[in-house]
PDB file of C-alpha atoms in Angstrom:
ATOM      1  CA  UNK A   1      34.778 -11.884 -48.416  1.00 50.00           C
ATOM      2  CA  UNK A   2      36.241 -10.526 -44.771  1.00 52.00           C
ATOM      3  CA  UNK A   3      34.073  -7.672 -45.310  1.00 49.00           C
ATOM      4  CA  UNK A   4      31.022  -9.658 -46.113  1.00 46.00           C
ATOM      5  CA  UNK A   5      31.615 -11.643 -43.239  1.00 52.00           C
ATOM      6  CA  UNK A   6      32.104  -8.736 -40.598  1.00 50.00           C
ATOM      7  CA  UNK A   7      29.173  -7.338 -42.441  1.00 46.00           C
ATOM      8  CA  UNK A   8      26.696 -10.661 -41.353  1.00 51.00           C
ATOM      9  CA  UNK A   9      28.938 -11.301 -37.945  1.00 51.00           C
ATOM     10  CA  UNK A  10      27.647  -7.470 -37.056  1.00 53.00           C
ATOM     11  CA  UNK A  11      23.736  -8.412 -38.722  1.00 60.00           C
ATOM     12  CA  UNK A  12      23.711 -11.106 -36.670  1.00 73.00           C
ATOM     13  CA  UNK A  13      24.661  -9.393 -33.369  1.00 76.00           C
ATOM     14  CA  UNK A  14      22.179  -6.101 -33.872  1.00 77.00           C
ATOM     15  CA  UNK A  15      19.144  -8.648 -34.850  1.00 78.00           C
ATOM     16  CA  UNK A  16      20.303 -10.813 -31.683  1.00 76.00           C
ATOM     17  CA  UNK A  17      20.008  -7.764 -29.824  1.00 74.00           C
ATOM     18  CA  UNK A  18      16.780  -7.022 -31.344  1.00 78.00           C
ATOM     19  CA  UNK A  19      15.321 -10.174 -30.604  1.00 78.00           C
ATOM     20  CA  UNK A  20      16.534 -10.008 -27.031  1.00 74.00           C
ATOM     21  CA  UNK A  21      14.620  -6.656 -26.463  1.00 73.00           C
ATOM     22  CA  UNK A  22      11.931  -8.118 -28.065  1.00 75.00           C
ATOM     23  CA  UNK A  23      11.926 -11.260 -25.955  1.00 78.00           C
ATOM     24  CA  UNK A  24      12.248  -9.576 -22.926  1.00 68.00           C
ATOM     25  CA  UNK A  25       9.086  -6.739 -23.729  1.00 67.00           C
ATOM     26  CA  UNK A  26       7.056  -9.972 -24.709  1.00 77.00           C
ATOM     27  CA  UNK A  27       8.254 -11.537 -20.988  1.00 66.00           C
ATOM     28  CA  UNK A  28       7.251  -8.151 -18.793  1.00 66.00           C
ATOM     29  CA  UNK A  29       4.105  -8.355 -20.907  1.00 67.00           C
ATOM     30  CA  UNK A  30       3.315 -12.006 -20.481  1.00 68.00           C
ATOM     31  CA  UNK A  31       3.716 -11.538 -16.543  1.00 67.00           C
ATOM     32  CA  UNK A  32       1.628  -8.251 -16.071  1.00 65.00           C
ATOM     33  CA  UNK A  33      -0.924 -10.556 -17.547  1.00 68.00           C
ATOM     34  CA  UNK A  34      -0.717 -13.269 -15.239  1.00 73.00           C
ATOM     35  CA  UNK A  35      -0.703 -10.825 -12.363  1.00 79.00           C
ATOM     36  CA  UNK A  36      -4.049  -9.193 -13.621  1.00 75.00           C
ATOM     37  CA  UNK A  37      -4.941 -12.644 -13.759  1.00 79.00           C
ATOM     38  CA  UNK A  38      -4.345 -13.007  -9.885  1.00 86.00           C
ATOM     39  CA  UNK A  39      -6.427  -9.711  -9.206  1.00 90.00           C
ATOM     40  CA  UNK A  40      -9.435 -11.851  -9.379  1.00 86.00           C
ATOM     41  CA  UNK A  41     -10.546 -11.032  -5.423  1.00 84.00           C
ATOM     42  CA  UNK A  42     -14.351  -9.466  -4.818  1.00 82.00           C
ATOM     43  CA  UNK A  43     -12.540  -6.138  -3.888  1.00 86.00           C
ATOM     44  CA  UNK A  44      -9.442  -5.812  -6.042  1.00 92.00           C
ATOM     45  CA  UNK A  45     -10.811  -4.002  -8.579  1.00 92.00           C
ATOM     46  CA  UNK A  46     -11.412  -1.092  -6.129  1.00 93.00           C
ATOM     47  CA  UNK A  47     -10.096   2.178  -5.220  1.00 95.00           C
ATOM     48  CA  UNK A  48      -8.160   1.903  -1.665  1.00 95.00           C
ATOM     49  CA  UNK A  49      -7.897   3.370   1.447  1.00 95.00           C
ATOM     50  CA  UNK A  50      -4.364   3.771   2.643  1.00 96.00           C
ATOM     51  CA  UNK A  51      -3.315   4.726   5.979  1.00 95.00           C
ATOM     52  CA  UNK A  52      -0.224   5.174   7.653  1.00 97.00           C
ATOM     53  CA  UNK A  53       1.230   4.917  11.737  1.00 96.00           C
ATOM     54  CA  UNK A  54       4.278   6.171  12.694  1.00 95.00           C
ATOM     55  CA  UNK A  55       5.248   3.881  15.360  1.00 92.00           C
ATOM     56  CA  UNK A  56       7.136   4.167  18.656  1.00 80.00           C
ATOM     57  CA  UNK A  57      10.219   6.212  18.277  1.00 77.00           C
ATOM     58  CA  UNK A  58       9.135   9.980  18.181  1.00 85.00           C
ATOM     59  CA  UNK A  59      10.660  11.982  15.683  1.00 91.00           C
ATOM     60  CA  UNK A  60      12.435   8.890  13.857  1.00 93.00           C
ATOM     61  CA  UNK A  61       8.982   6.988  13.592  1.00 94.00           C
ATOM     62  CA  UNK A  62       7.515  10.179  12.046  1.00 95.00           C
ATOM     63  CA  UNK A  63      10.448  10.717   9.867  1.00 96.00           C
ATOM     64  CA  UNK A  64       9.887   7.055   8.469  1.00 97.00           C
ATOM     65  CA  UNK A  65       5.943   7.212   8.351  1.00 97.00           C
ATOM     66  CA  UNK A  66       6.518  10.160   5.791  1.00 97.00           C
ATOM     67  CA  UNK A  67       9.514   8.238   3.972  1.00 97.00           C
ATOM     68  CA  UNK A  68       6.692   5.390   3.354  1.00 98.00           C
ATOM     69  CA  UNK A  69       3.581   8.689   2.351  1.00 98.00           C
ATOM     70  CA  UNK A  70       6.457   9.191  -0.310  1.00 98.00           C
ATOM     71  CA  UNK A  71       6.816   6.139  -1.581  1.00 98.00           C
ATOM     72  CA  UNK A  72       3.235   5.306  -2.408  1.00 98.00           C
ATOM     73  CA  UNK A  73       2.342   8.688  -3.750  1.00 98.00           C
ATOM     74  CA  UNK A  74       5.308   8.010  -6.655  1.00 98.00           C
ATOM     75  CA  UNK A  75       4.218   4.872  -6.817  1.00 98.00           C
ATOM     76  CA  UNK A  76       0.813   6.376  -7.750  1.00 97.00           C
ATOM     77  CA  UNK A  77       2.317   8.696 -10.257  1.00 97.00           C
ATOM     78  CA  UNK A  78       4.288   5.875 -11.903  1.00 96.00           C
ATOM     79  CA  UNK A  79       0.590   3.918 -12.295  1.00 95.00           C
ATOM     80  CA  UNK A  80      -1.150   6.772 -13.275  1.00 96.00           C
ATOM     81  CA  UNK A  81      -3.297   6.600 -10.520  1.00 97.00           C
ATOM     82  CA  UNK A  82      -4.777   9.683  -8.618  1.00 97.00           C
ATOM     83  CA  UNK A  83      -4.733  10.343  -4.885  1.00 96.00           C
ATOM     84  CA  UNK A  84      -6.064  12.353  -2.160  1.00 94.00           C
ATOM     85  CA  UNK A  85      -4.996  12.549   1.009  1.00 94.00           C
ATOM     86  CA  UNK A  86      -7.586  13.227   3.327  1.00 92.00           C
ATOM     87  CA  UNK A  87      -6.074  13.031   6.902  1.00 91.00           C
ATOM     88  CA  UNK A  88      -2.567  14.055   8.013  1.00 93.00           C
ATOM     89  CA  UNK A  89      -1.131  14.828  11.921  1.00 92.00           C
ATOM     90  CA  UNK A  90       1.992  16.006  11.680  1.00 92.00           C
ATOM     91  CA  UNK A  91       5.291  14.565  13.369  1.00 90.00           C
ATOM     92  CA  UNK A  92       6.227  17.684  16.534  1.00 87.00           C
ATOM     93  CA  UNK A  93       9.414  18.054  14.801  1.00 88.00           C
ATOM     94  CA  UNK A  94       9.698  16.248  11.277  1.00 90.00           C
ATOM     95  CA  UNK A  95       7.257  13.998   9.423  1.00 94.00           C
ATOM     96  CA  UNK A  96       3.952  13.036  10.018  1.00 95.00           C
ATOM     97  CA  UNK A  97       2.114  10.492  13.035  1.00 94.00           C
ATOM     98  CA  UNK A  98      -0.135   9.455  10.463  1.00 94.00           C
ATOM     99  CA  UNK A  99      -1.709   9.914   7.439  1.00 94.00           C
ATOM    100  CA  UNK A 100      -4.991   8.851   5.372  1.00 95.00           C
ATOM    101  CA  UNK A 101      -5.076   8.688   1.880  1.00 96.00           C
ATOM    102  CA  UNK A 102      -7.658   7.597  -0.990  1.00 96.00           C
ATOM    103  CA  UNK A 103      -6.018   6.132  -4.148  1.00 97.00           C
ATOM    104  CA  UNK A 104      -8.298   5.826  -7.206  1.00 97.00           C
ATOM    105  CA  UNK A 105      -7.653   3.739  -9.518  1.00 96.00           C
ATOM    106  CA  UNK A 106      -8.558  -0.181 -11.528  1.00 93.00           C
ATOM    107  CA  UNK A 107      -7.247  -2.683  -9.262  1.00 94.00           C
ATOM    108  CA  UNK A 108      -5.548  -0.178  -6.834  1.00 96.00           C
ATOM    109  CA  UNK A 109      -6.328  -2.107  -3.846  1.00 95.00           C
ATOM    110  CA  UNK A 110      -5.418  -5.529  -5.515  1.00 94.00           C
ATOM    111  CA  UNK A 111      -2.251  -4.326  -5.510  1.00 95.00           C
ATOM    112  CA  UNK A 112      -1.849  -2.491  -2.673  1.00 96.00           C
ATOM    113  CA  UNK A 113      -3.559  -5.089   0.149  1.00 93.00           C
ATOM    114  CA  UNK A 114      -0.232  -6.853  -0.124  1.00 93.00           C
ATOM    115  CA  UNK A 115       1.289  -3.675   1.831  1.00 96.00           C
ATOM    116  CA  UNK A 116      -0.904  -4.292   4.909  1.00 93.00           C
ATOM    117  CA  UNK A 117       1.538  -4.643   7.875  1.00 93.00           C
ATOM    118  CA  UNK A 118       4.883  -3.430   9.528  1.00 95.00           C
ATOM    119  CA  UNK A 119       7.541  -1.779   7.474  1.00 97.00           C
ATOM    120  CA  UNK A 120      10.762  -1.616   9.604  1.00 96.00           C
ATOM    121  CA  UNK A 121      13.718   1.069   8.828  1.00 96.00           C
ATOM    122  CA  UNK A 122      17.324   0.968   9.521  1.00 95.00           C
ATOM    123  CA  UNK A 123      19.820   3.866   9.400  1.00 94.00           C
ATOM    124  CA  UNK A 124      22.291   5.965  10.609  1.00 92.00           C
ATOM    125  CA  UNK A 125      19.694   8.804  11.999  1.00 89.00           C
ATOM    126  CA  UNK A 126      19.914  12.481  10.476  1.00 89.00           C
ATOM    127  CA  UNK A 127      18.301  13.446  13.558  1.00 86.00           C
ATOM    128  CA  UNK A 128      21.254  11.864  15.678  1.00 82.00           C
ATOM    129  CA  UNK A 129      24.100  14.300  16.802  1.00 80.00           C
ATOM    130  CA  UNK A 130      26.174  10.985  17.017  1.00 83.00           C
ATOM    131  CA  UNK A 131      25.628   9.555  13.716  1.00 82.00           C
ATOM    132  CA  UNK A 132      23.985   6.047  15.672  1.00 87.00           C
ATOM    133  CA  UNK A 133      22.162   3.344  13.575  1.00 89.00           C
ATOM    134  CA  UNK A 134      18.641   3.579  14.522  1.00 90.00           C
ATOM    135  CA  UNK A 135      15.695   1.104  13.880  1.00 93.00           C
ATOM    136  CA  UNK A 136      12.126   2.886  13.074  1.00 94.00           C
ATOM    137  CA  UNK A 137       8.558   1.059  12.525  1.00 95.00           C
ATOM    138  CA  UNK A 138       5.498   2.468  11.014  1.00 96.00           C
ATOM    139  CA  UNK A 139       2.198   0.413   9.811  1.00 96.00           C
ATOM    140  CA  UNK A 140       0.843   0.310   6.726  1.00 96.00           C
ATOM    141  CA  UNK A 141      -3.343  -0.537   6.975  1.00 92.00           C
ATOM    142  CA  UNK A 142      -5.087  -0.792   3.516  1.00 93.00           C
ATOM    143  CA  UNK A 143      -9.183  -1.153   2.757  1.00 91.00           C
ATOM    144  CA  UNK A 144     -11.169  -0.664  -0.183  1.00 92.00           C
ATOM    145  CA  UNK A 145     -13.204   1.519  -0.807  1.00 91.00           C
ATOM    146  CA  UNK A 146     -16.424   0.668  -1.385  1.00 83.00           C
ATOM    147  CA  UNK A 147     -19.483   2.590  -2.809  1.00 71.00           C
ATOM    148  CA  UNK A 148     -22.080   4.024  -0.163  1.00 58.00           C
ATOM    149  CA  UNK A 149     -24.549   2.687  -3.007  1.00 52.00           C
ATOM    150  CA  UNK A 150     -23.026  -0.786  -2.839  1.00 54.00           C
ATOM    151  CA  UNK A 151     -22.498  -1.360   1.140  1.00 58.00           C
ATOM    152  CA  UNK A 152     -25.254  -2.052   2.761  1.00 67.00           C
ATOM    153  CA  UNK A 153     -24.346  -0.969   6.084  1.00 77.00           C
ATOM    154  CA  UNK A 154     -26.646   0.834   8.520  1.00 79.00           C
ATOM    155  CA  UNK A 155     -25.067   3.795  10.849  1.00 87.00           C
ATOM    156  CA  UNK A 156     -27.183   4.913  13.782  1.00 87.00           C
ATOM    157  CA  UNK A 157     -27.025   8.339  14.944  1.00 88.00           C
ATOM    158  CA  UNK A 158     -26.713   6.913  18.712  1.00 90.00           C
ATOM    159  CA  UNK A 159     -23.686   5.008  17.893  1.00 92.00           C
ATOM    160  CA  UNK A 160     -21.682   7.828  16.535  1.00 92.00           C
ATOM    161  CA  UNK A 161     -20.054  10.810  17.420  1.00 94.00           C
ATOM    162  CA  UNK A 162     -19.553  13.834  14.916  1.00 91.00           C
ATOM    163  CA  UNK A 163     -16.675  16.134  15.965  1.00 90.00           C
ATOM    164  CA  UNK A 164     -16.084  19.126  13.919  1.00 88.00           C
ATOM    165  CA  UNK A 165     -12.891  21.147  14.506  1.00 82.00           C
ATOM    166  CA  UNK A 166     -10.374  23.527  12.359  1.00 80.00           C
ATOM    167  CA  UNK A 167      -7.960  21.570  10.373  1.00 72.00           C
ATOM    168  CA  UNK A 168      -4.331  21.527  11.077  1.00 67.00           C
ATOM    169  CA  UNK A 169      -1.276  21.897   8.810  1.00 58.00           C
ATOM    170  CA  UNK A 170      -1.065  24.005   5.499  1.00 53.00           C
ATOM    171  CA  UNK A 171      -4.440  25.813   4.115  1.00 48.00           C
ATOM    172  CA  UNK A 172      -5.547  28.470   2.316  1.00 46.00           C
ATOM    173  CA  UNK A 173      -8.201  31.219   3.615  1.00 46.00           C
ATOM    174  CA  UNK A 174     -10.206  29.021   5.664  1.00 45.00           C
ATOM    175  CA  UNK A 175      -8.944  26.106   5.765  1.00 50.00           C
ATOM    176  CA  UNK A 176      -7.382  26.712   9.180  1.00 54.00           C
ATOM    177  CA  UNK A 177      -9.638  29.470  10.529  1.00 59.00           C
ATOM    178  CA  UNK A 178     -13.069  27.322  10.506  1.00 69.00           C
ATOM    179  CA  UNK A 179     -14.392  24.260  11.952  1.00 75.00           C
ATOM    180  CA  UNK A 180     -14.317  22.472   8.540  1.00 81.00           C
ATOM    181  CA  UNK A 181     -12.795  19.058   9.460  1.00 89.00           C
ATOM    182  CA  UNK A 182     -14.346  16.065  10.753  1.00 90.00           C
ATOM    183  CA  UNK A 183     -14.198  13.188  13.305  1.00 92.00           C
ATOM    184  CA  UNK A 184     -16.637  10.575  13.375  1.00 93.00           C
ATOM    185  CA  UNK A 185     -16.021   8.460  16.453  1.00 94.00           C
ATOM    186  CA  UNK A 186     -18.050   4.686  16.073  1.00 94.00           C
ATOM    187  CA  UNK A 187     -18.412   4.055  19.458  1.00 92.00           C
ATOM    188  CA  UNK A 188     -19.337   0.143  18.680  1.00 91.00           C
ATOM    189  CA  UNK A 189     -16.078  -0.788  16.992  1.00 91.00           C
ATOM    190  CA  UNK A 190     -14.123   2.182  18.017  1.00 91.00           C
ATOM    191  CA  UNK A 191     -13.265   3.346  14.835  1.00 92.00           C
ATOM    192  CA  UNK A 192     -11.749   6.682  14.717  1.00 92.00           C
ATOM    193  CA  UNK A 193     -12.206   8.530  11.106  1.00 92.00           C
ATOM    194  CA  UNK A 194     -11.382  11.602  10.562  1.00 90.00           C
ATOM    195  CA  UNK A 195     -11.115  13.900   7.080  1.00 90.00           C
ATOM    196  CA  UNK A 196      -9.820  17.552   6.508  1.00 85.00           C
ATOM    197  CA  UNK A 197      -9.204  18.122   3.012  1.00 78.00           C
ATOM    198  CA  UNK A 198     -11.762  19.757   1.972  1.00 75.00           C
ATOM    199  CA  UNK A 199     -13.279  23.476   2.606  1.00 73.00           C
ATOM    200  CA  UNK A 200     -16.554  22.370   3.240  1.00 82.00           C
ATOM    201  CA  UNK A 201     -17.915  20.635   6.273  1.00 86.00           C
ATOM    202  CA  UNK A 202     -20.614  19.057   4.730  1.00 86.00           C
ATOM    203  CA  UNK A 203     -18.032  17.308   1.846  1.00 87.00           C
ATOM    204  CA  UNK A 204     -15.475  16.291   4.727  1.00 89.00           C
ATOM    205  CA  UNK A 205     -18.591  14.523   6.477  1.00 89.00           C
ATOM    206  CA  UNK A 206     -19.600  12.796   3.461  1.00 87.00           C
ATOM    207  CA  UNK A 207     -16.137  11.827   2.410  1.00 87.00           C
ATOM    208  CA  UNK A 208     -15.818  10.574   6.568  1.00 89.00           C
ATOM    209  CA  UNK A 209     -19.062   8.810   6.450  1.00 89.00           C
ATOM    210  CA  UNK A 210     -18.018   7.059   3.007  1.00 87.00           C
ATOM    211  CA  UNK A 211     -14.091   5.643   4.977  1.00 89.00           C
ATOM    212  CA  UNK A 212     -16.062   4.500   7.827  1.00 90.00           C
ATOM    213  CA  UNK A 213     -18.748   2.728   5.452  1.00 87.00           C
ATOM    214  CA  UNK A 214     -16.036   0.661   4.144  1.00 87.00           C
ATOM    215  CA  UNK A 215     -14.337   0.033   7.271  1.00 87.00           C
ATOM    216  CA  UNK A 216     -17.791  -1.480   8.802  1.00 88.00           C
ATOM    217  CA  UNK A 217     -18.494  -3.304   5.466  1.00 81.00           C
ATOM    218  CA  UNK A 218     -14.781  -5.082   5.658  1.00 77.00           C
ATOM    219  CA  UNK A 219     -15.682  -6.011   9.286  1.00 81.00           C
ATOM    220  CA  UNK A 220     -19.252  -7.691   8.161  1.00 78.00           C
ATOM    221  CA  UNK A 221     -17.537  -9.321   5.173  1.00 71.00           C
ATOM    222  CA  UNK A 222     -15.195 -10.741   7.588  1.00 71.00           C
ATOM    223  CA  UNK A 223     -17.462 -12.492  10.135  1.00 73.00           C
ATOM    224  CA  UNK A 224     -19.497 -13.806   7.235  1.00 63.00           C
ATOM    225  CA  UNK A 225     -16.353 -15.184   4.862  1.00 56.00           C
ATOM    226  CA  UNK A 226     -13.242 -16.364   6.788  1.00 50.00           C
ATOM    227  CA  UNK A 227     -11.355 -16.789   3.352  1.00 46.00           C
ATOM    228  CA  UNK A 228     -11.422 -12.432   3.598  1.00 41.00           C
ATOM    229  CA  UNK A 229      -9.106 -12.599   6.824  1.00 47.00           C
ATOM    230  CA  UNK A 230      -6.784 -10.733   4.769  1.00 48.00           C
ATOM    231  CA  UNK A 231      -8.414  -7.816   5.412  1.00 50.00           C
ATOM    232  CA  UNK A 232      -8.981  -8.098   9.035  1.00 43.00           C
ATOM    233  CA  UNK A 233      -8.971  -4.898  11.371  1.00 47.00           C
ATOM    234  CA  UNK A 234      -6.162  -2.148  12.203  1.00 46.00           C
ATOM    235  CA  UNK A 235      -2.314  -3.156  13.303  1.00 54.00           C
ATOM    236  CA  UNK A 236      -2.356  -2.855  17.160  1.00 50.00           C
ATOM    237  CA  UNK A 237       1.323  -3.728  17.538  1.00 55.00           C
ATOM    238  CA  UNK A 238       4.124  -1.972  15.368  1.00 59.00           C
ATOM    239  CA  UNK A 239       6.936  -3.525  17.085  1.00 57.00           C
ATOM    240  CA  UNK A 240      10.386  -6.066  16.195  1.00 53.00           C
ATOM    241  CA  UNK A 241       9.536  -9.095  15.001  1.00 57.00           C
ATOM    242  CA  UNK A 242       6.315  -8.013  13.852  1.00 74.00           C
ATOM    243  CA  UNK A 243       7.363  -6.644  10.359  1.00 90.00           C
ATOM    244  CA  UNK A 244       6.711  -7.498   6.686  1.00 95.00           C
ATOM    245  CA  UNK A 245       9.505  -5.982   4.788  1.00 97.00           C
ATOM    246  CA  UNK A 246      12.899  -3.924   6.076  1.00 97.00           C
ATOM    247  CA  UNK A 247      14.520  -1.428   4.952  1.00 97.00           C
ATOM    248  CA  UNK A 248      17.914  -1.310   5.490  1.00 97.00           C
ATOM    249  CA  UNK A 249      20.879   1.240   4.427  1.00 95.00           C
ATOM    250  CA  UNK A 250      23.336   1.141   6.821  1.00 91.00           C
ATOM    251  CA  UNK A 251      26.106  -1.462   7.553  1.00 90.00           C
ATOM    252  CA  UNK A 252      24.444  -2.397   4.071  1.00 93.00           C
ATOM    253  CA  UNK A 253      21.425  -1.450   1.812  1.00 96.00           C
ATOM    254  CA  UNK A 254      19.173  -3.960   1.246  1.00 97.00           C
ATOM    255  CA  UNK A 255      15.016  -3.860   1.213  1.00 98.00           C
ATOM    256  CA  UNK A 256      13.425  -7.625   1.719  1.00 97.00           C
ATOM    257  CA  UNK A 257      10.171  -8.865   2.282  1.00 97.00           C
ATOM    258  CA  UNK A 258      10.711 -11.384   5.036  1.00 96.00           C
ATOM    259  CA  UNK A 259       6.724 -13.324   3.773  1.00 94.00           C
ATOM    260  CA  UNK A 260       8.519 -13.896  -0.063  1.00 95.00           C
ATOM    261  CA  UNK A 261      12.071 -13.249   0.681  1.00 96.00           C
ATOM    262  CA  UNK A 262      11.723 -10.711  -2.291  1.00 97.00           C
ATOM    263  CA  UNK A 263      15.079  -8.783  -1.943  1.00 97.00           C
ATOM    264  CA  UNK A 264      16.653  -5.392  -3.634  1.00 97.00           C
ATOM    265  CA  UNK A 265      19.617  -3.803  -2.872  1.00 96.00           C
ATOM    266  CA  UNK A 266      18.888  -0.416  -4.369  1.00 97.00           C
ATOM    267  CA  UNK A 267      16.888   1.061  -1.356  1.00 97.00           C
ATOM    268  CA  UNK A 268      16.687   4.734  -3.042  1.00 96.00           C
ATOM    269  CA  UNK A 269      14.819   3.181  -5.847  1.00 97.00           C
ATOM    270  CA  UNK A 270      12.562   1.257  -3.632  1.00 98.00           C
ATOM    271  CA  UNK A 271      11.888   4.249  -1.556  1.00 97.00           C
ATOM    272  CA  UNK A 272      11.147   6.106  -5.131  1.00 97.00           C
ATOM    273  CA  UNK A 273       8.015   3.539  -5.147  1.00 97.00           C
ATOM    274  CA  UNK A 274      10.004   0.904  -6.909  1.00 97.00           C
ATOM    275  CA  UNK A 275       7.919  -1.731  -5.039  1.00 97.00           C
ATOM    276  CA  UNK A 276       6.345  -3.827  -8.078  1.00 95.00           C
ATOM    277  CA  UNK A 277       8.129  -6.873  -7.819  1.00 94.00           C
ATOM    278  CA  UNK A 278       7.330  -7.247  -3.572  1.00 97.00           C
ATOM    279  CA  UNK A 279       3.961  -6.649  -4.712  1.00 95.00           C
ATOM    280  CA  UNK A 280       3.644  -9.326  -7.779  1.00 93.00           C
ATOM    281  CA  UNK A 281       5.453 -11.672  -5.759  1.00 94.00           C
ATOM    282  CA  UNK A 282       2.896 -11.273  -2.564  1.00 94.00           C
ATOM    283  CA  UNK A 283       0.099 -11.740  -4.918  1.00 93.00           C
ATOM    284  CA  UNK A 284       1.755 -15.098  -6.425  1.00 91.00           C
ATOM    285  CA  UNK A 285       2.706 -16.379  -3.343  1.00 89.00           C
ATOM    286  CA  UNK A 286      -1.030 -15.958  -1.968  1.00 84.00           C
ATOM    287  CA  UNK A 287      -2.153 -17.608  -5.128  1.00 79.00           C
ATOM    288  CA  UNK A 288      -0.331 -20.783  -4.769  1.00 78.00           C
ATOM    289  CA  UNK A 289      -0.643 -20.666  -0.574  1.00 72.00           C
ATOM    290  CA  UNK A 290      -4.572 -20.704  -1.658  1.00 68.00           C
ATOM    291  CA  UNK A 291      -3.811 -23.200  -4.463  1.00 54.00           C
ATOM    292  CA  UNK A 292      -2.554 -25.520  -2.027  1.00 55.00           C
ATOM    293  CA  UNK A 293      -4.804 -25.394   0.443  1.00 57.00           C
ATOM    294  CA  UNK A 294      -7.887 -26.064  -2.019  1.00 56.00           C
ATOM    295  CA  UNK A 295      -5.996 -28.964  -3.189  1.00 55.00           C
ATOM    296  CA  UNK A 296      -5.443 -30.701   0.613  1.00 55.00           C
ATOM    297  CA  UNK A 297      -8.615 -29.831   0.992  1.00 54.00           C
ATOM    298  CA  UNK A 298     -10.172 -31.641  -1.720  1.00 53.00           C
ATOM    299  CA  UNK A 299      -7.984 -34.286  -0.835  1.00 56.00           C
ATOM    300  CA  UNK A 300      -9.673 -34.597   2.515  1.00 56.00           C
ATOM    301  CA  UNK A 301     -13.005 -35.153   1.372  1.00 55.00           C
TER     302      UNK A 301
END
């Protein structure tokens, strides 16, 4: 009978266990649902246009800026989305100023708009013969990317300037030797796109043409829907007090966004594009901020 008991004691355990797992799959199921749910915005289902500023700070900034080029390209990997990067100035000594990237993929920038601002780093500098704690700020600007077919936006020749110039950083036969890169200056908004990934001119112009198409639509969709504010023009100011989320690893480790008070403690895994759970809790949080105001609203009338 002690046997048979031990023997149903240890059945119940392993199916308690088994139910447990199964709970729990049915859970992270049940709320990757309800976040698709959220991803209901006239954009979301886009591809996105990521940049990336190093801030103030010189070779710490540009050290940091890269840090965050990291992060979403394994974040990328671990959705099975693709990438490109299509701009990248790199830091004098380590890093990179800034960097422009297209990430394809369903819903990419429904996910990813929630990453629009200031991303501030604490650490004890590797750059820093005397080991000091130093605070670094890059921005984080994201767009979709629409289809040249589906903006309507009209570019005149007089309100643009084409620059064409050899690309920098590492390149094959070519790459570095001829003018194949491409600025396009929009002297009306001031919009500054450039693209240098490819070997031919004529692809980096189209590719060029296609960022600053969805740049101008965003700015039309803006001044005709004030409910799109989210996706108002570039970060100006990448400064303290200014930030989104921090990252900090040193007199502790701890990453929190300061909009949802999200926090994680393991800032390696964050950094490894661990950022899910900021992102699912931004996109709740602007649900029920929009929920909200709706209801007051209808309350009014």
């Amino acid at each position: 009978m002690e046997i048979l008991n031990e023997i149903k004691i240890t059945n119940d355990e392993e199916t308690k266990a088994l139910l447990e797992e199964e709970i729990e799959s049915i859970n992270k199921e049940v709320d990757n649902l309800e976040i698709k749910l959220l991803l209901n915005g006239e954009y979301d289902e886009n591809d996105a246009i990521l940049e990336i500023h190093a801030g103030a700070g010189g070779t710490e900034a540009c050290d940091w800026a890269n840090m965050l080029k990291r992060m979403y390209t394994r974040w990328c990997e671990q959705k099975k989305y693709t990438y490109e990067i299509i701009d990248e100035q790199e830091g004098l000594e380590a890093g990179i100023k800034s960097m422009t990237m297209i990430i394809h993929g369903l819903y990419a920038f429904g996910y990813l708009k929630c990453e629009k601002g200031i991303h501030r780093l604490v650490r004890i500098s590797p750059f820093d013969s005397g080991a000091r704690r130093h605070t670094s700020f890059a921005s984080v600007d994201v767009v979709p990317l629409i289809e040249n077919g589906n903006a309507d936006i009209e570019i005149k020749d007089s309100d643009i300037r084409i620059d064409c110039y050899c690309a920098s950083g590492h390149g094959g036969q070519g790459v570095n030797t001829t003018p194949s890169a491409i600025r396009i200056t929009h002297f009306p908004t001031g919009i500054v796109v450039t693209c240098q990934n490819e070997r031919s001119q004529i692809q980096n112009k189209e590719q060029a043409m296609e960022v600053l198409k969805s740049k101008l639509y965003k700015i039309e969709m803006e001044k005709k829907e004030t409910e799109m504010k989210n996706l108002k023009g570039e970060i100006k100011d990448i400064n303290f007090g200014s930030q989104i989320r921090s990252y900090v690893m040193c007199p502790y480790t701890l990453v929190k966004d300061h909009r949802t008070n999200t926090e994680k403690t393991n800032v390696d895994k964050v950094l490894d594009g661990d950022i899910d759970d900021f992102i699912n809790d931004n996109l709740k949080s602007r649900w029920e901020n929009e929920y909200y105001s709706n209801k007051k609203r209808k309350q009014k009338i």
